[in-house]
Coordinates of C-alpha atoms and ligand atoms in Angstrom, one line a residue:
X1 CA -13.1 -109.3 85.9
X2 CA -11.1 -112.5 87.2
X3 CA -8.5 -114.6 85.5
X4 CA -8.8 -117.4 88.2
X5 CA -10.0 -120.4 86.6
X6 CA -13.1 -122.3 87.4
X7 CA -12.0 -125.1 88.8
X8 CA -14.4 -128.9 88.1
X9 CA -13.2 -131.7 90.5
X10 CA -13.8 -135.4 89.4
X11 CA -13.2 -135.8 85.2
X12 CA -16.4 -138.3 84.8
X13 CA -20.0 -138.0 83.7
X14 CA -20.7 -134.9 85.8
X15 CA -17.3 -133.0 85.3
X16 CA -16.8 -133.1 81.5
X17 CA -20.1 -131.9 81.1
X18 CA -20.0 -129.0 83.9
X19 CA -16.8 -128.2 81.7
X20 CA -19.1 -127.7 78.6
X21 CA -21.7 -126.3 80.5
X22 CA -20.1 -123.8 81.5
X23 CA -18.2 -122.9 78.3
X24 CA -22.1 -122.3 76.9
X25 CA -23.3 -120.6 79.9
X26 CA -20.3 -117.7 78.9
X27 CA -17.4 -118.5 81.1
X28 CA -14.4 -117.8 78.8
X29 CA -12.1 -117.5 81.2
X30 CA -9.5 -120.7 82.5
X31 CA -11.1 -123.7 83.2
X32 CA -9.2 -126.5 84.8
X33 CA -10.8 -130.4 85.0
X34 CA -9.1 -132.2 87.7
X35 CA -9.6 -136.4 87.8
X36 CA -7.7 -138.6 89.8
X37 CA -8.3 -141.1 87.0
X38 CA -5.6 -141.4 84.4
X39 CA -7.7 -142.0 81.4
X40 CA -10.0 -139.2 79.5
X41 CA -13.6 -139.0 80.6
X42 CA -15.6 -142.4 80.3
X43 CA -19.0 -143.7 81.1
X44 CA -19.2 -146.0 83.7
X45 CA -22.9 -147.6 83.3
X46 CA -21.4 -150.2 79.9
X47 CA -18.7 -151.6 82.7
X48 CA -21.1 -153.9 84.5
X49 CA -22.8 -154.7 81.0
X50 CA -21.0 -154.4 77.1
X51 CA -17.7 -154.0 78.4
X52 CA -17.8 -157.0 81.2
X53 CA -19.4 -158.9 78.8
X54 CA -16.7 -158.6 75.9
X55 CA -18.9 -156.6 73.4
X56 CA -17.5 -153.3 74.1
X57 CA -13.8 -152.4 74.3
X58 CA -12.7 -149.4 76.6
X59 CA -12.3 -146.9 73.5
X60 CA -16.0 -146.7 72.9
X61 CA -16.6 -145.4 76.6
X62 CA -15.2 -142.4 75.9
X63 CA -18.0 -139.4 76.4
X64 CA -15.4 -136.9 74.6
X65 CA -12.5 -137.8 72.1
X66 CA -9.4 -135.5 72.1
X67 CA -10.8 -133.3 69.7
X68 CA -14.2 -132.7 70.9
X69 CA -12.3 -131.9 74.2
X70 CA -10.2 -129.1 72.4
X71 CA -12.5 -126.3 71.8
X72 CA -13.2 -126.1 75.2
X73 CA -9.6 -125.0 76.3
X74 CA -9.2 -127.1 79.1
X75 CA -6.4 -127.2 81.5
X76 CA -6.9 -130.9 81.8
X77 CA -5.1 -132.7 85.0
X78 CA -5.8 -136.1 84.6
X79 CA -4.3 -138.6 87.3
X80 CA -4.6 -135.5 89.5
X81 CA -6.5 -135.7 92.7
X82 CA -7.9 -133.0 95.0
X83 CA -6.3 -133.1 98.7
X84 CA -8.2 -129.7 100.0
X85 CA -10.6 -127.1 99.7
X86 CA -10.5 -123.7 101.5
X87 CA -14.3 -122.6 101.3
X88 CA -13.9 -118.8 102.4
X89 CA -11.0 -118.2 99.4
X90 CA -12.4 -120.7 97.3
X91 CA -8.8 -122.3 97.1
X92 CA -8.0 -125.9 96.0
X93 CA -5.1 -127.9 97.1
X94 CA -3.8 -130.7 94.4
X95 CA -2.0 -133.8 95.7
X96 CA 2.0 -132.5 95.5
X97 CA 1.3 -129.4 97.5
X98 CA -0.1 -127.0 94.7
X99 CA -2.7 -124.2 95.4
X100 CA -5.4 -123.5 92.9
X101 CA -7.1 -120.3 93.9
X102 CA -10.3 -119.9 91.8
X103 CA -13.4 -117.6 90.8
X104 CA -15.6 -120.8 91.5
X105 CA -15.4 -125.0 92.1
X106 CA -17.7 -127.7 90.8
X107 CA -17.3 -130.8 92.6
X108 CA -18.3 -134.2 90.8
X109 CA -16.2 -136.8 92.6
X110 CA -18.8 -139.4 92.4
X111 CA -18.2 -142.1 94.8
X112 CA -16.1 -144.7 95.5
X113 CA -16.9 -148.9 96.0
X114 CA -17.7 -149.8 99.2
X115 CA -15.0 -152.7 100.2
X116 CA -14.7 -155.4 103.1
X117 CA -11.8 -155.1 105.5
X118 CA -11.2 -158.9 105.5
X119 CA -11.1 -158.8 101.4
X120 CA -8.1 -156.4 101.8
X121 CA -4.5 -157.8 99.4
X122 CA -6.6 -161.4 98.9
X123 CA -6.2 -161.9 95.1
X124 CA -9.5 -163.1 93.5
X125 CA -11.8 -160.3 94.9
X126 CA -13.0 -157.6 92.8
X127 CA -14.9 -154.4 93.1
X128 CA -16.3 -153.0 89.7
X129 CA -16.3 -148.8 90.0
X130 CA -13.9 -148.1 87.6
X131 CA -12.9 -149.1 83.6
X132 CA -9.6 -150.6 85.5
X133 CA -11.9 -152.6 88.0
X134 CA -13.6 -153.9 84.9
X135 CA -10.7 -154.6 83.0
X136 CA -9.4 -156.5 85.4
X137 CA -12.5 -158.5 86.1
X138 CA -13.1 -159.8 82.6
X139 CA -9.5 -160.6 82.3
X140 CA -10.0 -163.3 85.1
X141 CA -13.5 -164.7 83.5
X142 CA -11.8 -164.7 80.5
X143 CA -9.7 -167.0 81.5
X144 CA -12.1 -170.4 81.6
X145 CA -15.3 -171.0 83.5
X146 CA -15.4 -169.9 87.0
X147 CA -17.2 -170.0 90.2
X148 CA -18.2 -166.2 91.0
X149 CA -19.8 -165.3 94.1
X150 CA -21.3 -161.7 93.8
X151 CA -21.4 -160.4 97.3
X152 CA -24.8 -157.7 97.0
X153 CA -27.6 -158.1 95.2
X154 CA -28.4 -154.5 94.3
X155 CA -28.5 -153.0 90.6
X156 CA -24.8 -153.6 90.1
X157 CA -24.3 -157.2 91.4
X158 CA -27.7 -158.2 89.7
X159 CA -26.4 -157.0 86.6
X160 CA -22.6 -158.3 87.1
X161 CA -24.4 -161.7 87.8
X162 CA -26.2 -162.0 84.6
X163 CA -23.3 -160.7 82.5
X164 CA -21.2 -163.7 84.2
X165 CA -24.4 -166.5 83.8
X166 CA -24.2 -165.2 80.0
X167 CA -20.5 -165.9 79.7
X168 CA -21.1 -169.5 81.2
X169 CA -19.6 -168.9 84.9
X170 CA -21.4 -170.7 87.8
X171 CA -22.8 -167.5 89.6
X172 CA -23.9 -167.4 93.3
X173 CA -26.1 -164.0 94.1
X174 CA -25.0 -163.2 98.0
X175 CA -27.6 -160.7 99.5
X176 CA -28.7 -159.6 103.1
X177 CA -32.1 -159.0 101.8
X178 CA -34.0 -161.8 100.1
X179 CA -35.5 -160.1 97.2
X180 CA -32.7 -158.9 94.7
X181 CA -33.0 -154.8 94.2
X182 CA -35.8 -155.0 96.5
X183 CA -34.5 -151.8 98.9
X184 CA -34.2 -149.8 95.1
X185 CA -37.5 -151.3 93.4
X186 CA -39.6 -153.0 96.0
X187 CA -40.1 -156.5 96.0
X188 CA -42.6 -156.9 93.5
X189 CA -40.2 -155.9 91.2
X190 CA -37.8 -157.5 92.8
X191 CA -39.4 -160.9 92.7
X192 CA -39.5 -160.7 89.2
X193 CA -35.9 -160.5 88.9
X194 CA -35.3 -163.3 90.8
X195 CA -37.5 -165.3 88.9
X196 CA -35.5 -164.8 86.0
X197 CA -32.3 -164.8 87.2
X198 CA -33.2 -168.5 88.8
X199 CA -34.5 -169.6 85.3
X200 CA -30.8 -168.5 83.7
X201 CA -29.5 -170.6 86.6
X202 CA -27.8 -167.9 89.1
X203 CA -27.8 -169.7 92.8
X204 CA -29.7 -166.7 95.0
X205 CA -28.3 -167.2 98.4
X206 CA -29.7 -165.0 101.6
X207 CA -27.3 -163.6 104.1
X208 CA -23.9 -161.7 105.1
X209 CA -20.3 -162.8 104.7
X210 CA -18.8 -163.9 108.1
X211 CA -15.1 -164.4 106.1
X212 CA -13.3 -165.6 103.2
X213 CA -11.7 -168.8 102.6
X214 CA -8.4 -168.4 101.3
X215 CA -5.9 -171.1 99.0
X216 CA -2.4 -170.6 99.1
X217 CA -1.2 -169.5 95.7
X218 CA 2.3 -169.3 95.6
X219 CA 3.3 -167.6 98.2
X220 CA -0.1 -165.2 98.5
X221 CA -3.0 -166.1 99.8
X222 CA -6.2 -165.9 96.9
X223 CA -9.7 -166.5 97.5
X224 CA -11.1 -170.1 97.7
X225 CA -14.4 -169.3 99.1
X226 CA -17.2 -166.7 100.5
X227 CA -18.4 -168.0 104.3
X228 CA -21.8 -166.7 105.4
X229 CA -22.7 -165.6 108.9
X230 CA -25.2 -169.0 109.3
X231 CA -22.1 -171.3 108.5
X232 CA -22.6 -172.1 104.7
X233 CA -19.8 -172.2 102.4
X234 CA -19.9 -171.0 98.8
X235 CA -16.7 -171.7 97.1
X236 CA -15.5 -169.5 94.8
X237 CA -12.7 -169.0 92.4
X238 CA -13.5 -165.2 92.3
X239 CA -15.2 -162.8 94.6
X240 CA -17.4 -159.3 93.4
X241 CA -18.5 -156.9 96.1
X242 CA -21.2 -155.4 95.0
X243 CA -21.9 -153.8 98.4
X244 CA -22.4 -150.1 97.9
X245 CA -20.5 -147.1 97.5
X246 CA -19.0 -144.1 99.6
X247 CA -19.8 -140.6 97.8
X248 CA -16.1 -139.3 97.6
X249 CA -15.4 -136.9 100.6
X250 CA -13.1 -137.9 102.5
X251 CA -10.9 -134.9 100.7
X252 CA -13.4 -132.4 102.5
X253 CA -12.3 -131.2 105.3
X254 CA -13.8 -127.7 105.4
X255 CA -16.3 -127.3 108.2
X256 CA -18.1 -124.7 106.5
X257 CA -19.3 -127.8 104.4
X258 CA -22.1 -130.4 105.3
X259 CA -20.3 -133.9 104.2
X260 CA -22.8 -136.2 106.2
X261 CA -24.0 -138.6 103.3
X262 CA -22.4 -137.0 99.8
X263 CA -21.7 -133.1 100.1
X264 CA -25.0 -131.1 101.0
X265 CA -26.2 -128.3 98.8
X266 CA -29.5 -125.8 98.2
X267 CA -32.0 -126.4 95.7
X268 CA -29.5 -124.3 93.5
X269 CA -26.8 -127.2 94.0
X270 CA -24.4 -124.4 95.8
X271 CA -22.6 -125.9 98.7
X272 CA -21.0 -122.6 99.9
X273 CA -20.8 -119.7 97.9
X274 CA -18.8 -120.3 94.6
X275 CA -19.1 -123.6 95.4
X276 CA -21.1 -126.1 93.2
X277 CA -21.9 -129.9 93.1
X278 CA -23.1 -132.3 91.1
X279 CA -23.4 -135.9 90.1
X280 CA -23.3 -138.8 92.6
X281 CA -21.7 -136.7 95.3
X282 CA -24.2 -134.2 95.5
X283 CA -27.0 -134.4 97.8
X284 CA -29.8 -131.4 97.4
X285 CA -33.3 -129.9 98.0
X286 CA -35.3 -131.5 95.5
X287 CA -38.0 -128.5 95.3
X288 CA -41.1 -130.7 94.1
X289 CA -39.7 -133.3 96.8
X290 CA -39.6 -131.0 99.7
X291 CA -36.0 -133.2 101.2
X292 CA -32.7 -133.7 100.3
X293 CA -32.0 -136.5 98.0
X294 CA -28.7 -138.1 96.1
X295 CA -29.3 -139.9 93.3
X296 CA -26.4 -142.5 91.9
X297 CA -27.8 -142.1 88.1
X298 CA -26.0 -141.7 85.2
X299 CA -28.8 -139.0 83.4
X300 CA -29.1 -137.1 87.1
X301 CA -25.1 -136.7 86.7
X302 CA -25.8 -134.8 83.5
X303 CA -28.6 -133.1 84.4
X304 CA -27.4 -131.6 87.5
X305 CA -23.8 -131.2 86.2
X306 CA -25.8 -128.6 83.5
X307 CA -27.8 -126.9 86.5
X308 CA -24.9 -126.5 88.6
X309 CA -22.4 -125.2 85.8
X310 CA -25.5 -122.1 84.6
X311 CA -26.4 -121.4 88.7
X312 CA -22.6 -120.7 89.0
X313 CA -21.8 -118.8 86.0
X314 CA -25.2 -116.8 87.4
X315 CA -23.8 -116.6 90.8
X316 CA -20.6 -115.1 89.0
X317 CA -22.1 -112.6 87.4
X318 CA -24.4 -111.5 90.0
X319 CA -21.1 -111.1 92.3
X320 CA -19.6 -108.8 88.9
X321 CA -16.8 -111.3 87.9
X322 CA -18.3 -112.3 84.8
X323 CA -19.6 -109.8 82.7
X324 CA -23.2 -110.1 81.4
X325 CA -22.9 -109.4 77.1
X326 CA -24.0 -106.5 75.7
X327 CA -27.8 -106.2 75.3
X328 CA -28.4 -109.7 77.0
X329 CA -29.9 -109.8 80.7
X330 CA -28.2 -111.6 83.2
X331 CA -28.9 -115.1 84.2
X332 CA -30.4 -116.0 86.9
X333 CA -30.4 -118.9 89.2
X334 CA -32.4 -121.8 88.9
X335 CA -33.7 -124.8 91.2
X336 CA -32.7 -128.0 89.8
X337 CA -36.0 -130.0 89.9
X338 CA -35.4 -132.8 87.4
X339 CA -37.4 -136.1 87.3
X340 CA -35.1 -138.6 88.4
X341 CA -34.9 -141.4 85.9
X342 CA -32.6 -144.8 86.1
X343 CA -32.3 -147.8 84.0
X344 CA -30.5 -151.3 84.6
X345 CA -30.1 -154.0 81.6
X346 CA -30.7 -157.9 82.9
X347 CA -30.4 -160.6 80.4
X348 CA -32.5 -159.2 78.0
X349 CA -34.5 -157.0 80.3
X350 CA -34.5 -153.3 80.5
X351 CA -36.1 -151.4 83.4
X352 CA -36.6 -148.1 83.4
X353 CA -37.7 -145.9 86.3
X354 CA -38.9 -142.3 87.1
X355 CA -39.0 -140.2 89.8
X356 CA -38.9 -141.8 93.3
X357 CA -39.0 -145.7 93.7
X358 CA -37.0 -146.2 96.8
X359 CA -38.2 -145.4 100.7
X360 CA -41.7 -146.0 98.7
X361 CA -44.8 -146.3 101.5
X362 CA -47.1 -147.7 98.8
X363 CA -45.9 -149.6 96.5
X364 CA -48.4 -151.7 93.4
X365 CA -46.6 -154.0 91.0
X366 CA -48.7 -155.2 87.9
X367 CA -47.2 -158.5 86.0
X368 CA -48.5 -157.8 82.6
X369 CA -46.8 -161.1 81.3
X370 CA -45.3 -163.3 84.1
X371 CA -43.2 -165.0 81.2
X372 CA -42.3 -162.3 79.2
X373 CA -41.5 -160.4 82.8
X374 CA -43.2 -157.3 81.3
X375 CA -44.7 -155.5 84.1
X376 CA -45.1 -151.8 85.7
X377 CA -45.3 -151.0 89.2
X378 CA -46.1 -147.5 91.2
X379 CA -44.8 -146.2 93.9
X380 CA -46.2 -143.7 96.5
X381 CA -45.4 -141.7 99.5
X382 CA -47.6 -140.2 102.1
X383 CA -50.7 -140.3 99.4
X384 CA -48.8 -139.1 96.4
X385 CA -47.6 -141.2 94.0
X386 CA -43.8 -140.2 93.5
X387 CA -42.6 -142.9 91.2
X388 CA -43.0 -145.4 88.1
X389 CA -41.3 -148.3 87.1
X390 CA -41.5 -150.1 83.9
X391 CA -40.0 -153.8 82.9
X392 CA -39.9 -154.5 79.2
X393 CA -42.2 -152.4 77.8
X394 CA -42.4 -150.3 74.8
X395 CA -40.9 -146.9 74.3
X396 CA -44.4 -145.6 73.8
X397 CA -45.6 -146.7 77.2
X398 CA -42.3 -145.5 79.0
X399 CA -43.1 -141.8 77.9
X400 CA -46.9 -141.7 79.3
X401 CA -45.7 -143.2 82.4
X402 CA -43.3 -140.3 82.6
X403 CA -45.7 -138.2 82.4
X404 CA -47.6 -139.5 85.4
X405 CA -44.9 -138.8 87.7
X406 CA -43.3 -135.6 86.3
X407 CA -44.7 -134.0 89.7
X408 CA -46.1 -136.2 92.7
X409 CA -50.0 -136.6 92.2
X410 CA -52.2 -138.1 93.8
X411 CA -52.1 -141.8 94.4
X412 CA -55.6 -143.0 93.3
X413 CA -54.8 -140.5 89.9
X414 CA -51.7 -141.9 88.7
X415 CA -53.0 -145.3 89.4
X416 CA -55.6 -144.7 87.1
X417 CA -53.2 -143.1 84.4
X418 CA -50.8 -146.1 84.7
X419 CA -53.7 -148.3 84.3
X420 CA -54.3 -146.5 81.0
X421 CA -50.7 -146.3 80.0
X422 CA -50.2 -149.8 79.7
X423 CA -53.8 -151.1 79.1
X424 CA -52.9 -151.8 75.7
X425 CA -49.5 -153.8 73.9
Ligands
FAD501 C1 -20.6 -150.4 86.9 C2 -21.7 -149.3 86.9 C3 -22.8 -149.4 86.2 C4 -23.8 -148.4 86.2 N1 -24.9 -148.6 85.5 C5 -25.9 -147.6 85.6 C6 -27.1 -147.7 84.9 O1 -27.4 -148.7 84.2 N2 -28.0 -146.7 84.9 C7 -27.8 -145.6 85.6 O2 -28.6 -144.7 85.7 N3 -26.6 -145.4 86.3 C8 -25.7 -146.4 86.3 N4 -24.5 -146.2 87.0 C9 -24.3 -145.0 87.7 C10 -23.6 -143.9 86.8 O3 -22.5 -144.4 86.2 C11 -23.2 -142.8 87.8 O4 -24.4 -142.2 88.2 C12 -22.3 -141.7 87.1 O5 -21.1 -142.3 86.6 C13 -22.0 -140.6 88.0 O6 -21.1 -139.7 87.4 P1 -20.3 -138.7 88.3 O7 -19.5 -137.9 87.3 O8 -21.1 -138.0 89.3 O9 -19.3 -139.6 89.2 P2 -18.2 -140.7 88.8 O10 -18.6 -141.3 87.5 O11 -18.0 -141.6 90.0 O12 -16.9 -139.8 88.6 C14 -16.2 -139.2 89.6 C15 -14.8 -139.0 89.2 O13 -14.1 -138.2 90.2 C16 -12.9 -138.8 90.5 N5 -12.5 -138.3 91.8 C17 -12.9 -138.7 93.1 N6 -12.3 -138.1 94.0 C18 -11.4 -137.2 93.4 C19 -10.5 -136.2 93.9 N7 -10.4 -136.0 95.2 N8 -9.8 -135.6 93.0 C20 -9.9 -135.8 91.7 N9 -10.8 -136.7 91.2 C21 -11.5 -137.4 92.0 C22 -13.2 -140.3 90.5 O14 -12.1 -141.1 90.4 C23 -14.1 -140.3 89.2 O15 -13.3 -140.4 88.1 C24 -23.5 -147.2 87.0 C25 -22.3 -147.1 87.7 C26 -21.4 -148.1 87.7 C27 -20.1 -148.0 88.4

């Protein structure tokens, strides 16, 4: 038996539930969370909707109040960040210096917002990753109307844009591709966005930002503009870039680990023995998918947080340092096979997605109600049909259209089934 801690890097979605995860899988020894955020553990997907929009404030994101927090005898580190990890001893190095040895690491440090060099120091330009991104955001659209230009028309800026159009700004929706979402959803789907974001009056603009226009303002320089690679000028009194994100590991230096896009892991979510991941940052062997994937989902960040946290405490156990209880058998390791599910929240419009619905082959949309923007679409890969979209529709029709992509079928099948699904209502 040990008395090193288990050690969870990254205090969000994916690291306060590894903490609990591992507390019921039996680890009763010290557990330390480590986030380089300074507040307690909050959920990120209300920033770019309740909270940007005024309807939430920050104290209802938090996934776990003080007291739900104490039972699980945490050595909590908040405003702490990782610097290191030696993979062979397992040891973690803590910005100031200090050396964390431990019987086993989780690492959920997300990822981080993708930025533009030439947006560096200019007041007025905003990334939206964080509860203080978002803070500080709907401080300056609180302040009257303004002209926003959302640089990025993926989930995020779509849904940052119709927060904003809500609130009365004047909204221009900058993206490289013409269809909003259309590299996540297709463009059928996509389409159907734009639609409705034209109707609610947001300006959809095609192409990439050459520079910024700046004002003087005082004596610092703030945006007055966003100029696009074909010449046009969109002025703008504030700037979001909505551009993408960079999983966090940059603090991974080890070359016993496989940092290419996010950190690389088995189908057990084991980067290196003792080592876990989970979360955004973790990119593994989906079994029923046959290739590695990385999801940026807030229920994949649970899921796999839970997988991760039980494969270790097995991994533990199997290597004698945690001890099985009396009359129980020892767990083993699992796969993590989960069907991937997402949801976004436009205007009034909820979509809702499972399994696979980007780097689609195949791809059928079905507008059930042009106006109403209700509509499903399917999408397949090499002759399988790998995921399902829904767009405002009932609960009831969501959960047989689950059930049609819980494992890849065949295409002409699950056509068939989603035909049936939403025949009706
Ligand atoms: C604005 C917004 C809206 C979203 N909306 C949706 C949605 O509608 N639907 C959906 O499915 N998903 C949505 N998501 C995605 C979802 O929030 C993420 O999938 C989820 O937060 C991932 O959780 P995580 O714990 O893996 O990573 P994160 O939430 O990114 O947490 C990682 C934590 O680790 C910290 N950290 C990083 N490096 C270190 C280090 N070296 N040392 C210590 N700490 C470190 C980070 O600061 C952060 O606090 C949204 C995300 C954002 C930002």
């Amino acid at each position: 038996m040990t008395t090193l801690p288990i050690a969870v890097v990254g205090a969000s979605a994916a690291g306060i539930t590894a903490a609990e995860a591992l507390r019921r899988a039996g680890w009763d020894g010290p557990l330390t969370l480590i986030g380089d955020e300074p507040h307690l553990p909050y959920d990120r997907p209300p920033l770019s909707k309740q909270l940007l929009h005024g309807a939430w404030e920050p104290a209802k994101l938090l996934l776990r109040t003080e007291e739900q927090l104490a039972p699980l005898d945490l050595d909590l580190r908040l405003g702490t960040r990782a610097t290191g990890l030696d993979v062979a001893t397992r040891t973690l190095t803590l910005d100031g210096g200090e050396r964390l040895a431990c019987a086993g690491v989780i690492i959920a440090t997300g990822v981080a917002a993708r930025t533009l060099p030439a947006a560096d120091g200019l007041a007025g330009v905003f990334t939206l990753r964080t509860l203080d991104d978002a803070l500080a955001l709907r401080d300056r659209l609180s302040e009257g109307a303004r002209r926003l230009v959302v640089v990025g028309n993926g989930v995020l800026g779509c849904e940052a844009a119709a927060v904003a159009r809500e609130l009365g700004h004047e909204v221009t929706l900058v993206g490289r591709e013409p269809v909003p979402m259309a590299v996540a959803v297709g463009a059928g789907i996509g389409e159907l966005l734009a639609e409705e974001h034209r109707a609610r009056g947001v300006r959809l603009v095609t192409g990439e930002v050459a520079e910024f226009e700046t004002v003087a303002d005082g004596s610092a320089a703030r945006v007055g503009g966003v100029r696009l690679a074909d010449g046009s000028l969109h002025p703008a009194d504030l700037v979001l870039l909505a551009i993408g994100s960079e999983p966090a590991v940059g603090w991974l230096a080890d070359p016993a680990l496989d940092t290419a896009d996010g950190l690389g892991c088995d189908a057990y979510c084991a980067a290196a023995p003792g080592i876990y991941a989970a979360g955004d940052v973790a990119r593994w062997e989906h079994p029923g998918h046959g290739r590695p994937l990385r999801f940026e989902h807030r229920m994949n960040a649970t899921e796999q947080a839970m997988a991760a946290a039980r494969n270790l405490v097995a991994e533990l156990t199997a290597e004698g340092v945690v001890a099985t209880a009396e009359g129980t058998e020892p767990q083993e390791r699992r796969p993590f096979a989960p069907v991937p599910y997402f949801w976004s929240d436009q205007y009034g419009l909820k979509l809702q997605a499972y399994g696979l619905t980007s780097g689609a082959d195949e791809v059928e949309t079905t507008v059930l109600d042009g106006e109403a923007r209700r509509a499903v679409a399917l999408y397949g890969r090499d002759g399988l049909a790998v995921g399902v979209l829904a767009c405002a529709l009932p609960p009831r029709q969501i959960r047989a259209l689950r059930a049609v992509v819980a494992t890849p079928v065949p295409w002409e099948e699950a056509r068939d089934r989603v035909r049936a699904a939403t025949a009706t209502g």
